[in-house]
JSON list of C-alpha atoms and ligand atoms in Angstrom, two decimals:
[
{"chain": "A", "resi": 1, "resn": "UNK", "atom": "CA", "xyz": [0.00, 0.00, 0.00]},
{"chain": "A", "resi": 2, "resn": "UNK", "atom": "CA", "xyz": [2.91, 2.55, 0.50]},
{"chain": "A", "resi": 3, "resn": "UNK", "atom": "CA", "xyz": [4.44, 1.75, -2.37]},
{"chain": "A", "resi": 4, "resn": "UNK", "atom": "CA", "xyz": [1.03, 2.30, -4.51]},
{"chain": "A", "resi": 5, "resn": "UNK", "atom": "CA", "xyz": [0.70, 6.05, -2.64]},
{"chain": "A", "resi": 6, "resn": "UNK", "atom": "CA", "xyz": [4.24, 6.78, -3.15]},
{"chain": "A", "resi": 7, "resn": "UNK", "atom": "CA", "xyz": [3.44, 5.83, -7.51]},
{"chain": "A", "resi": 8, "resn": "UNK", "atom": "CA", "xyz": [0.56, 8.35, -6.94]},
{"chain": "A", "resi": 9, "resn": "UNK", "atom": "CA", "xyz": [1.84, 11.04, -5.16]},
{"chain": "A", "resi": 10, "resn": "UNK", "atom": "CA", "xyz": [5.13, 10.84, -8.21]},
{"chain": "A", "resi": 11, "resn": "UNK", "atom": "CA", "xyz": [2.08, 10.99, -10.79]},
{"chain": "A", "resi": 12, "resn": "UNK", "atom": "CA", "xyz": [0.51, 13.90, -9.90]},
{"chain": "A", "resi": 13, "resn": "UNK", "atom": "CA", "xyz": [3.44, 15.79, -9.40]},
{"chain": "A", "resi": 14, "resn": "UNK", "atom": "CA", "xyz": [4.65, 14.95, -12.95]},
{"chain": "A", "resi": 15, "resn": "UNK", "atom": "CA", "xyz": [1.32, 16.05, -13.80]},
{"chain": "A", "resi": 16, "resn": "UNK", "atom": "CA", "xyz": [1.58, 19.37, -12.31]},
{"chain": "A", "resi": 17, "resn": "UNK", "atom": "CA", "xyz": [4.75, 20.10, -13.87]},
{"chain": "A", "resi": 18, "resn": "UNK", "atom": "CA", "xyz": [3.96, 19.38, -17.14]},
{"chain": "A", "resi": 19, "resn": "UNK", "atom": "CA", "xyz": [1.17, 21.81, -16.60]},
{"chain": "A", "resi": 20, "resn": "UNK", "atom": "CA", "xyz": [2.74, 24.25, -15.66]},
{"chain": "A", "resi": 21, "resn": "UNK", "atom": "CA", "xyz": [4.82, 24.32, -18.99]},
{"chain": "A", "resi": 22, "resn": "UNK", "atom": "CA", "xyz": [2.47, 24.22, -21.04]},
{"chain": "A", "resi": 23, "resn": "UNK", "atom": "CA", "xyz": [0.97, 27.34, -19.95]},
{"chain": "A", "resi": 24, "resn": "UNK", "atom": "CA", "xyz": [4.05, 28.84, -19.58]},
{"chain": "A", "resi": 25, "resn": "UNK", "atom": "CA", "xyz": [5.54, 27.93, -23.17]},
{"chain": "A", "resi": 26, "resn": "UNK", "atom": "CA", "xyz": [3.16, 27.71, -25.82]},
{"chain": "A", "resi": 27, "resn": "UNK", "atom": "CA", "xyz": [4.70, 26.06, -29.24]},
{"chain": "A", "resi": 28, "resn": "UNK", "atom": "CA", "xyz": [2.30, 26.21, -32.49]},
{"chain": "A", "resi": 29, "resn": "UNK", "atom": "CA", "xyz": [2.53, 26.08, -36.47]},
{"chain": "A", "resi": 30, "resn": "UNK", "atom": "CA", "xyz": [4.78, 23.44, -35.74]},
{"chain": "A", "resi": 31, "resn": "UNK", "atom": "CA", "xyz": [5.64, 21.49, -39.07]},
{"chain": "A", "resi": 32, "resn": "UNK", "atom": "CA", "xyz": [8.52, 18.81, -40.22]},
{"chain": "A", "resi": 33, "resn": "UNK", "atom": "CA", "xyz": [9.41, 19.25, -43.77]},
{"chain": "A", "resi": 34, "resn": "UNK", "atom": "CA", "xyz": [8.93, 15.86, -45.49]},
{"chain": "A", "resi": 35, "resn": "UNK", "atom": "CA", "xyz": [11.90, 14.05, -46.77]},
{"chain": "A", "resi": 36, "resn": "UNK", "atom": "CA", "xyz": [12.71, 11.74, -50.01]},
{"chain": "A", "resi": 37, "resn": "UNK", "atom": "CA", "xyz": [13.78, 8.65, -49.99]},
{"chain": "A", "resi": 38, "resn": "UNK", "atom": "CA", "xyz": [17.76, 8.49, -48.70]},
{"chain": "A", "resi": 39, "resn": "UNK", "atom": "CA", "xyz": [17.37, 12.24, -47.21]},
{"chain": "A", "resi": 40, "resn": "UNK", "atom": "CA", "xyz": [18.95, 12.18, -44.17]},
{"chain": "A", "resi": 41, "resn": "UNK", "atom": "CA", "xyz": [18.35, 15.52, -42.41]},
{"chain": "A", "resi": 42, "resn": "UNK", "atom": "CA", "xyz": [15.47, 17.73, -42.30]},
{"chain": "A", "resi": 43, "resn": "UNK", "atom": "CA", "xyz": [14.12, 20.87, -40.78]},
{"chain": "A", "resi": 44, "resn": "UNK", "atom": "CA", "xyz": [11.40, 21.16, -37.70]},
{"chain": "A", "resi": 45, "resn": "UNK", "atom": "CA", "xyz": [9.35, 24.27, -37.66]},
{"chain": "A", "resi": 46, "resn": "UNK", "atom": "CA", "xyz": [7.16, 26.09, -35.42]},
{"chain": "A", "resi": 47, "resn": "UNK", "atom": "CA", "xyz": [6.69, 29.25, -33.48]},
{"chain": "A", "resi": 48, "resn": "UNK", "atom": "CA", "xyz": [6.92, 29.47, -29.67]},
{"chain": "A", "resi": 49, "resn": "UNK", "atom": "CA", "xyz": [5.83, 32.01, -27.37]},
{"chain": "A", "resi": 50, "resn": "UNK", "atom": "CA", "xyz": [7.21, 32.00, -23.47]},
{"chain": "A", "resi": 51, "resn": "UNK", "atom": "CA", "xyz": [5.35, 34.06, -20.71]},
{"chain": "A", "resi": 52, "resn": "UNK", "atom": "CA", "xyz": [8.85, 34.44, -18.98]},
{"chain": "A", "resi": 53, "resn": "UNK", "atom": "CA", "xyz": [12.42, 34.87, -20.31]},
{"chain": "A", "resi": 54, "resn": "UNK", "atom": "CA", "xyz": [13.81, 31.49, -21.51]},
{"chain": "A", "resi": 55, "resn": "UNK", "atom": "CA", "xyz": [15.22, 29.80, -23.74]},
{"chain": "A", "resi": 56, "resn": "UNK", "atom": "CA", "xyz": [14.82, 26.44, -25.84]},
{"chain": "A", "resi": 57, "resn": "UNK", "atom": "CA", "xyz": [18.77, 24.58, -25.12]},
{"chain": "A", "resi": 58, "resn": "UNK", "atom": "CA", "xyz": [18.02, 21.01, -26.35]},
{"chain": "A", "resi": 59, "resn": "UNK", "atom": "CA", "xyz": [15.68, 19.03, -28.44]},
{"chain": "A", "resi": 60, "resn": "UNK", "atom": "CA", "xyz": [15.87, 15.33, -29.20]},
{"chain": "A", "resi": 61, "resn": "UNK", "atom": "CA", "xyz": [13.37, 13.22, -31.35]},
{"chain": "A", "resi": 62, "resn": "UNK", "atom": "CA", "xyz": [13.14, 9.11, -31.65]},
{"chain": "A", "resi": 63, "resn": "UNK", "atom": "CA", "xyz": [13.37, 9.18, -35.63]},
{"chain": "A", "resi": 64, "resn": "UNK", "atom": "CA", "xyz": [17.08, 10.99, -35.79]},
{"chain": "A", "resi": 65, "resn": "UNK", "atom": "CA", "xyz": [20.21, 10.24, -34.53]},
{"chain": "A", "resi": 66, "resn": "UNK", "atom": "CA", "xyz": [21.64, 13.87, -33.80]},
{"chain": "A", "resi": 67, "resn": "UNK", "atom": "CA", "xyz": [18.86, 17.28, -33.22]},
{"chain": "A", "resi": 68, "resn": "UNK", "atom": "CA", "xyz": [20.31, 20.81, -33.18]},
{"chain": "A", "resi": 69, "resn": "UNK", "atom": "CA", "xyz": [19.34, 24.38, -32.92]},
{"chain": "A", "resi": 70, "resn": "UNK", "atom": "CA", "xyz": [20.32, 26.22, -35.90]},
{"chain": "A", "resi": 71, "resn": "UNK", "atom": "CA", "xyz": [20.44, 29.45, -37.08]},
{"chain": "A", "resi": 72, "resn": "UNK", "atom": "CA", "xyz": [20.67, 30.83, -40.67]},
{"chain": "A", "resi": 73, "resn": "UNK", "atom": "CA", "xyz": [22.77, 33.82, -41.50]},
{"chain": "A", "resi": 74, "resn": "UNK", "atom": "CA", "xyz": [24.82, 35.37, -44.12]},
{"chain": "A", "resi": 75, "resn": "UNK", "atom": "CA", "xyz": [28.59, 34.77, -43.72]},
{"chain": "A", "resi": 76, "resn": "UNK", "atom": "CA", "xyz": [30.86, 36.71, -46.99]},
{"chain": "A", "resi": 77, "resn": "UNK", "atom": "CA", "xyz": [27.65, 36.55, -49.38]},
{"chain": "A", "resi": 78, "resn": "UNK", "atom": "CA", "xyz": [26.86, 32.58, -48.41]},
{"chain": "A", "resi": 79, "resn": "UNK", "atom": "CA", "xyz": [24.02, 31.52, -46.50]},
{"chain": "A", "resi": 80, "resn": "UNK", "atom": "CA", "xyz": [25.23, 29.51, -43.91]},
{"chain": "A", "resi": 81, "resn": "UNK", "atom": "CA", "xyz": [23.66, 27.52, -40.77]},
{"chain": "A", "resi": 82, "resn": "UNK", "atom": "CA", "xyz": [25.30, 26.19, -37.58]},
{"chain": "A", "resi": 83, "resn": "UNK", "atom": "CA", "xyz": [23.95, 25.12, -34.42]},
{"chain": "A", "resi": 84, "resn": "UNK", "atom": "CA", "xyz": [23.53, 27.98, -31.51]},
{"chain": "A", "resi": 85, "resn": "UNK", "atom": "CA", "xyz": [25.75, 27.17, -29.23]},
{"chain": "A", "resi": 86, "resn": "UNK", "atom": "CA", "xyz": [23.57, 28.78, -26.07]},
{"chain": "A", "resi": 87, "resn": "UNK", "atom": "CA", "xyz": [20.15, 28.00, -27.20]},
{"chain": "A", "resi": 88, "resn": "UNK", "atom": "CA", "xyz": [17.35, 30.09, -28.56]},
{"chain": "A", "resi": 89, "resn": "UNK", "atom": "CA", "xyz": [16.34, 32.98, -26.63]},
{"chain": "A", "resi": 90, "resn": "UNK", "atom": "CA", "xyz": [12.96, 33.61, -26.10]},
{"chain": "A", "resi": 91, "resn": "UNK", "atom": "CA", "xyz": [11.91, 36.75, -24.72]},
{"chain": "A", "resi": 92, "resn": "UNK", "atom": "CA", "xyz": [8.89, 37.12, -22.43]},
{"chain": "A", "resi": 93, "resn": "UNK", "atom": "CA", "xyz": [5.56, 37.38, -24.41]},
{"chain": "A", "resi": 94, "resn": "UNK", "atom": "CA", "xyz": [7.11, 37.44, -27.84]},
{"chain": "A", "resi": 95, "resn": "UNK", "atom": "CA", "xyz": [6.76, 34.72, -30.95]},
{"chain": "A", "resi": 96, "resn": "UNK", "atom": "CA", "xyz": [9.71, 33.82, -31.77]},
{"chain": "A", "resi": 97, "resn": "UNK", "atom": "CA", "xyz": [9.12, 31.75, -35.38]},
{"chain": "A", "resi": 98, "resn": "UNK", "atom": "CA", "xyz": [11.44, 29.10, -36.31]},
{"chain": "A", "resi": 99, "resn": "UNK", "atom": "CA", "xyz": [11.46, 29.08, -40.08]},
{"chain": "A", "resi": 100, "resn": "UNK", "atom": "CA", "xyz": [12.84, 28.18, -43.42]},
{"chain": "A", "resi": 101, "resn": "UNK", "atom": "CA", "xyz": [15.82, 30.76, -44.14]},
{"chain": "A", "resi": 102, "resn": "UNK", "atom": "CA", "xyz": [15.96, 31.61, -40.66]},
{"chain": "A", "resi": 103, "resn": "UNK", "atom": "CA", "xyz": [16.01, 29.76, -36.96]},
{"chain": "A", "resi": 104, "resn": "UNK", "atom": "CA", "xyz": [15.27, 25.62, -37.36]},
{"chain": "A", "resi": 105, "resn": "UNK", "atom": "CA", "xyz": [15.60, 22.54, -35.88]},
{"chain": "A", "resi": 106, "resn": "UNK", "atom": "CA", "xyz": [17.20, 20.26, -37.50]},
{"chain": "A", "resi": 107, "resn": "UNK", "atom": "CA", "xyz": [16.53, 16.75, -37.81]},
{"chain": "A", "resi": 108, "resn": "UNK", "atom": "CA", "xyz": [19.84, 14.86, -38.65]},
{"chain": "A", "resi": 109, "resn": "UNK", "atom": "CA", "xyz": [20.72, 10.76, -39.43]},
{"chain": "A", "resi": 110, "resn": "UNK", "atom": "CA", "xyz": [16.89, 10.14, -40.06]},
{"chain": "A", "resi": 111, "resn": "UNK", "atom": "CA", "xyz": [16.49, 6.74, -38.95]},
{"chain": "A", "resi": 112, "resn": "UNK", "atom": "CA", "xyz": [12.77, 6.43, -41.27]},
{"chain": "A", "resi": 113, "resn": "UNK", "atom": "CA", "xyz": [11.79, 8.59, -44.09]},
{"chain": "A", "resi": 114, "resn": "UNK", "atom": "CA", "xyz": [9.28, 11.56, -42.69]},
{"chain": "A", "resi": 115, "resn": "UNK", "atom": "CA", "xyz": [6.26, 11.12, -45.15]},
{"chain": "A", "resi": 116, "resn": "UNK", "atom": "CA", "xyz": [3.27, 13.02, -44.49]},
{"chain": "A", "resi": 117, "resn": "UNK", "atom": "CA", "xyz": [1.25, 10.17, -42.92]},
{"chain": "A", "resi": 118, "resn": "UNK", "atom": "CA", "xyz": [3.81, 11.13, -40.15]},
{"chain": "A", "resi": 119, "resn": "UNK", "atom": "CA", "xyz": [3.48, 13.26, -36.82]},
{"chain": "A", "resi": 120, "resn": "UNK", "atom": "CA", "xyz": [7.34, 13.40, -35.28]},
{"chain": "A", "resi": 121, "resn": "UNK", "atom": "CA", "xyz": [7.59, 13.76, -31.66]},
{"chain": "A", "resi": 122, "resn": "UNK", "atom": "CA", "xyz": [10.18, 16.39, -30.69]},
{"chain": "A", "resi": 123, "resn": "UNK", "atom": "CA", "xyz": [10.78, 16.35, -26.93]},
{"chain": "A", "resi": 124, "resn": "UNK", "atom": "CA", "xyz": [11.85, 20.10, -26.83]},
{"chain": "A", "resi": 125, "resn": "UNK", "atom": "CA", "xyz": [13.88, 21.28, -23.28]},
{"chain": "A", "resi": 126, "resn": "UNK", "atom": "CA", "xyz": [14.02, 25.10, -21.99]},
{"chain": "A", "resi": 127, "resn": "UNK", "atom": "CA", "xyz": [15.90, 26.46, -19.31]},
{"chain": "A", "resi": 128, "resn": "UNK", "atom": "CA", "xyz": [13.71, 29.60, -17.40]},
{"chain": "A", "resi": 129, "resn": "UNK", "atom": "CA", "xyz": [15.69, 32.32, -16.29]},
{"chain": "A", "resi": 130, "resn": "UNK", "atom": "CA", "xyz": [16.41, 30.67, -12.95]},
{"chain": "A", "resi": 131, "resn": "UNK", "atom": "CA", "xyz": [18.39, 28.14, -14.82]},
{"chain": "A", "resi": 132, "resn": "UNK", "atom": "CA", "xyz": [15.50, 25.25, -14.36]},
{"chain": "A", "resi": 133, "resn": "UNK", "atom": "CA", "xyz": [14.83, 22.97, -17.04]},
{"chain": "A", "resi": 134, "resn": "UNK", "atom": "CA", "xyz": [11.60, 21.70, -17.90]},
{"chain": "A", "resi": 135, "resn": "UNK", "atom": "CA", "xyz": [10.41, 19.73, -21.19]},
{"chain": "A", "resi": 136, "resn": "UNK", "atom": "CA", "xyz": [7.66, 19.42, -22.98]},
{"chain": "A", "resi": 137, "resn": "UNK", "atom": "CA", "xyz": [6.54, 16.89, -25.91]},
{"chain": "A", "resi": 138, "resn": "UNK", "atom": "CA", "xyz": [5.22, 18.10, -29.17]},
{"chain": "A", "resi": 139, "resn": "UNK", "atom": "CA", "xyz": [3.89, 15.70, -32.12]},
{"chain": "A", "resi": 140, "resn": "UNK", "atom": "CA", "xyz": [5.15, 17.78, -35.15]},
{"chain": "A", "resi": 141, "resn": "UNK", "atom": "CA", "xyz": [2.81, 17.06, -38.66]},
{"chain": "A", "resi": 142, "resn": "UNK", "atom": "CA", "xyz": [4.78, 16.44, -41.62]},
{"chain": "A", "resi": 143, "resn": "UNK", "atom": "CA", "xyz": [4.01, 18.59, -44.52]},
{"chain": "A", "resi": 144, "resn": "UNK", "atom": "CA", "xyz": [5.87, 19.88, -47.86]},
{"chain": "A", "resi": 145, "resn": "UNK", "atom": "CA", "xyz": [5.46, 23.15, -46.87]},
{"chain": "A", "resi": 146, "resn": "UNK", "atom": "CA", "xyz": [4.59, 25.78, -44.43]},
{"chain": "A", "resi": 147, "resn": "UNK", "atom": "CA", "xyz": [1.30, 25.54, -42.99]},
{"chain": "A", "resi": 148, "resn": "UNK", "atom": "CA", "xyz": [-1.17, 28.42, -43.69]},
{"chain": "A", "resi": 149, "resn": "UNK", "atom": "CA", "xyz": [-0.59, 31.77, -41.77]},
{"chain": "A", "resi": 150, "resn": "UNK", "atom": "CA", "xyz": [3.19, 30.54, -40.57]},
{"chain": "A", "resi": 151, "resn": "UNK", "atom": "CA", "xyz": [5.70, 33.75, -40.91]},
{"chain": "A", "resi": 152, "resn": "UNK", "atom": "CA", "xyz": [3.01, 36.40, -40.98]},
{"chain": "A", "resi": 153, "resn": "UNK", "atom": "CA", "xyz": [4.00, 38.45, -38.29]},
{"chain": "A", "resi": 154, "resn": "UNK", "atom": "CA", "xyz": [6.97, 40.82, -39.51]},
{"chain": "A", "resi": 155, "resn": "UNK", "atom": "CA", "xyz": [9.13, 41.54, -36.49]},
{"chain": "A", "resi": 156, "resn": "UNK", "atom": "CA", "xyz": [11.95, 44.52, -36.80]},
{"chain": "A", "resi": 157, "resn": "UNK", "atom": "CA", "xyz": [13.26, 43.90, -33.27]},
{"chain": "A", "resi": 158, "resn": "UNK", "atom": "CA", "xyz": [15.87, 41.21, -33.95]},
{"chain": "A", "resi": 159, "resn": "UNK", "atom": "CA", "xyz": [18.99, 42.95, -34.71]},
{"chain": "A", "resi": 160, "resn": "UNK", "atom": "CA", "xyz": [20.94, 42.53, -31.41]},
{"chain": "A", "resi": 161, "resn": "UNK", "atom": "CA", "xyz": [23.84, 45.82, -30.57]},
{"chain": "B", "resi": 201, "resn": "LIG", "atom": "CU1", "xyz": [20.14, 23.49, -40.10]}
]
């Protein structure tokens, strides 16, 4: 009988955590692109909004090998991308989108190809301003492209001095 009310008590609190994050962190438009046959790496998609300063450090996902935060940006007239090395801010109460040409997640050694009968679960981690980490489980559709009303919002607040 302890050991049943100890199993309970562990439940609920995992419960209460995970609701707490998702009313804390809210992730939408998320989207995989789909892959061909033999593609290898892909991009995940999505935009995510944070009530409090955080930031998204990690993400890992059962169909690849290796997941990264990347960033897009223009290096002597080349597009280039490269993982962040301290994660993805996200400032309190703003979208921040995650999309093609500019912040992604990529999807690398594929172990299936993503078709679009697929939903990928990305466990995604953030780290609040305290330093505490707390994840939270998306299933991510599959799609060739972006889904309807993705990248609307302009924002001219980026540039960092
Ligand atoms: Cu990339």
């Amino acid at each position: 009988m302890k050991h049943l009310t100890r199993i309970s008590i562990l439940a609920a609190s995992l419960f209460l955590s995970s609701h707490v994050v998702a009313q804390t962190i809210a992730v939408t438009n998320s989207w995989v692109r789909a892959t061909v046959q033999g593609q290898k790496a892909t991009g995940a998609f999505m935009t995510v909004t944070s009530k409090e300063n955080a930031k998204m450090v990690a993400v890992s996902s059962p169909v690849a090998g290796l997941v990264e935060i990347h960033e897009m940006k223009m290096d002597k007239d080349v597009m280039k991308m490269a993982a962040l090395p301290n994660g993805l801010d996200l400032p309190a109460g703003k979208a921040v989108d995650l999309k093609p040409g500019s912040y992604h997640i990529m999807l690398m050694d594929l172990k299936l190809p993503l078709t679009k009968e697929v939903a990928v679960p990305l466990t995604l981690t953030f780290q609040d301003g305290a330093g505490k980490k707390t994840q939270q489980v998306v299933q991510v559709p599959v799609s060739s492209q972006a889904p309807a009303g993705q990248g609307m919002t302009h924002q001219h607040d980026d540039h960092k001095h």
